[in-house]
Amino acid sequence: MKEKITITTLRAKKERGEKIVTITCYDYPSARLLDEAGADIVFVGDSLGDNVLGYETTLPVTMDEMIHHAKAVRRGVSRALLLVDMPFLSYQVSPEEALRNAGRFMKEAGVEAVKVEGGEAAAAETVSRLVSAGVPVMGHLGLTPQSVHQLGGYRVQGRTAESAERMLSNAKALVDAGVFAIVLEMIPPSLAKQITEAVPVPTIGIGAGPHCDGQVQVFHDLFGFYPHRKFKHSRRYAEVGQTILDAAKKFVCEVRNDEFPGRD
């Protein structure tokens, strides 16, 4: 087996200028494939909601749903770092409740790190509490999907000088609180570059340009499970959705035409 990826590995990659690859995952067979492919971080995102469970947003996803899927992914991952999203209202109420829920992820699902959104004082306090208890934490700035209604939709953040300065300040506050990495989502590439150069921890971009220390993409976007869904910040590497549809149609047709399972 190749070297196990840890948070120390990721910091070393940033120092060497090696890009970090993160892909979301929600089940055992996909986890096995991504781990074998060489992903550095296999990430059970709360994007589970709109990609697997059929919710319109990530907000309805529960702790129990996240743990259920994280346990499945855990069984398929041996080399990559296993990261999980703290779902909406699992960490915002208080640092103590955040610690209890992060503890559930580590004890019940065997995850190795958690991700929380936001960079304000409350978020930094929560990060500090988790890290002090031994929970590795990744931060998340820019477009934070759990705050989509507050942000007024899915739009680029940090466009103004004031908001860009605030985001840079929040990134430094998260580092001071102890995060091992920060996701930068849908912010101008110039701002992502500035933050990446200003902090000692890896930055993982999604819709934030080429200057981050790594990139994260959603499994179903990479492989074309939803042909109608297209994002400027993603690229399809396969059309699995269409392949499955064509194969299913062929099976349906063969059964109805009495061609499957065939005659002796």
Coordinates of N, CA and C in Angstrom, one line a residue, residues 90-99 116-131 137 140-141 150 169-170 173-174 177-179:
S90 N -25.0 21.1 13.3 CA -24.4 20.1 14.2 C -23.2 20.7 14.9
Y91 N -22.8 22.0 14.6 CA -21.7 22.6 15.2 C -21.9 24.1 15.5
Q92 N -23.0 24.7 15.0 CA -23.2 26.1 15.2 C -23.8 26.5 16.5
V93 N -24.5 25.5 17.2 CA -25.2 25.8 18.4 C -24.2 26.2 19.6
S94 N -23.2 25.4 19.7 CA -22.2 25.6 20.8 C -20.9 24.8 20.5
P95 N -19.7 25.2 20.9 CA -18.5 24.4 20.8 C -18.7 23.0 21.4
E96 N -19.4 23.0 22.5 CA -19.6 21.7 23.2 C -20.4 20.7 22.4
E97 N -21.5 21.2 21.8 CA -22.3 20.3 20.9 C -21.5 19.9 19.7
A98 N -20.7 20.9 19.1 CA -19.8 20.5 18.0 C -18.8 19.4 18.3
L99 N -18.3 19.5 19.5 CA -17.4 18.4 20.0 C -18.0 17.1 20.1
V116 N -15.8 22.4 8.9 CA -16.8 23.3 9.3 C -16.7 24.5 8.4
E117 N -17.9 25.2 8.2 CA -18.0 26.4 7.4 C -17.9 27.6 8.3
G118 N -17.4 28.7 7.6 CA -17.4 30.0 8.3 C -16.0 30.4 8.9
G119 N -15.8 31.7 9.1 CA -14.6 32.1 9.7 C -14.7 33.2 10.7
E120 N -16.0 33.5 11.1 CA -16.2 34.5 12.1 C -15.7 34.0 13.5
A121 N -15.8 34.9 14.5 CA -15.3 34.6 15.8 C -15.8 33.3 16.4
A122 N -17.2 33.1 16.2 CA -17.8 31.9 16.7 C -17.2 30.6 16.1
A123 N -17.0 30.7 14.8 CA -16.4 29.5 14.0 C -15.0 29.2 14.5
A124 N -14.2 30.3 14.7 CA -12.9 30.1 15.2 C -12.9 29.5 16.6
E125 N -13.8 29.9 17.4 CA -13.9 29.4 18.8 C -14.2 27.9 18.7
T126 N -15.1 27.5 17.8 CA -15.5 26.1 17.7 C -14.3 25.3 17.2
V127 N -13.6 25.8 16.2 CA -12.4 25.1 15.7 C -11.4 24.9 16.8
S128 N -11.2 25.9 17.6 CA -10.2 25.8 18.7 C -10.6 24.7 19.7
R129 N -11.9 24.7 20.0 CA -12.4 23.7 20.9 C -12.2 22.3 20.4
L130 N -12.5 22.1 19.1 CA -12.3 20.7 18.5 C -10.9 20.3 18.4
V131 N -10.0 21.2 18.0 CA -8.6 20.9 17.8 C -8.0 20.6 19.2
V137 N -9.4 19.6 12.0 CA -10.5 20.4 11.4 C -10.0 21.1 10.2
H140 N -13.6 26.4 5.9 CA -14.3 26.6 4.7 C -14.7 28.0 4.6
L141 N -14.2 28.8 3.6 CA -14.5 30.2 3.4 C -15.0 30.4 2.0
Q150 N -28.7 33.0 3.5 CA -28.2 34.3 4.0 C -27.3 35.0 3.0
S169 N -8.7 38.0 6.6 CA -8.6 38.0 8.1 C -9.2 36.8 8.7
N170 N -10.3 36.3 8.2 CA -10.9 35.1 8.7 C -10.1 33.9 8.4
A173 N -7.5 33.9 11.1 CA -8.1 33.5 12.3 C -8.3 32.0 12.5
L174 N -8.7 31.4 11.3 CA -8.9 29.9 11.3 C -7.6 29.2 11.6
A177 N -6.7 29.3 15.0 CA -7.5 28.4 15.8 C -7.1 27.0 15.7
G178 N -6.3 26.7 14.6 CA -5.8 25.4 14.5 C -6.2 24.5 13.3
V179 N -6.8 25.1 12.3 CA -7.2 24.3 11.1 C -6.0 23.8 10.4

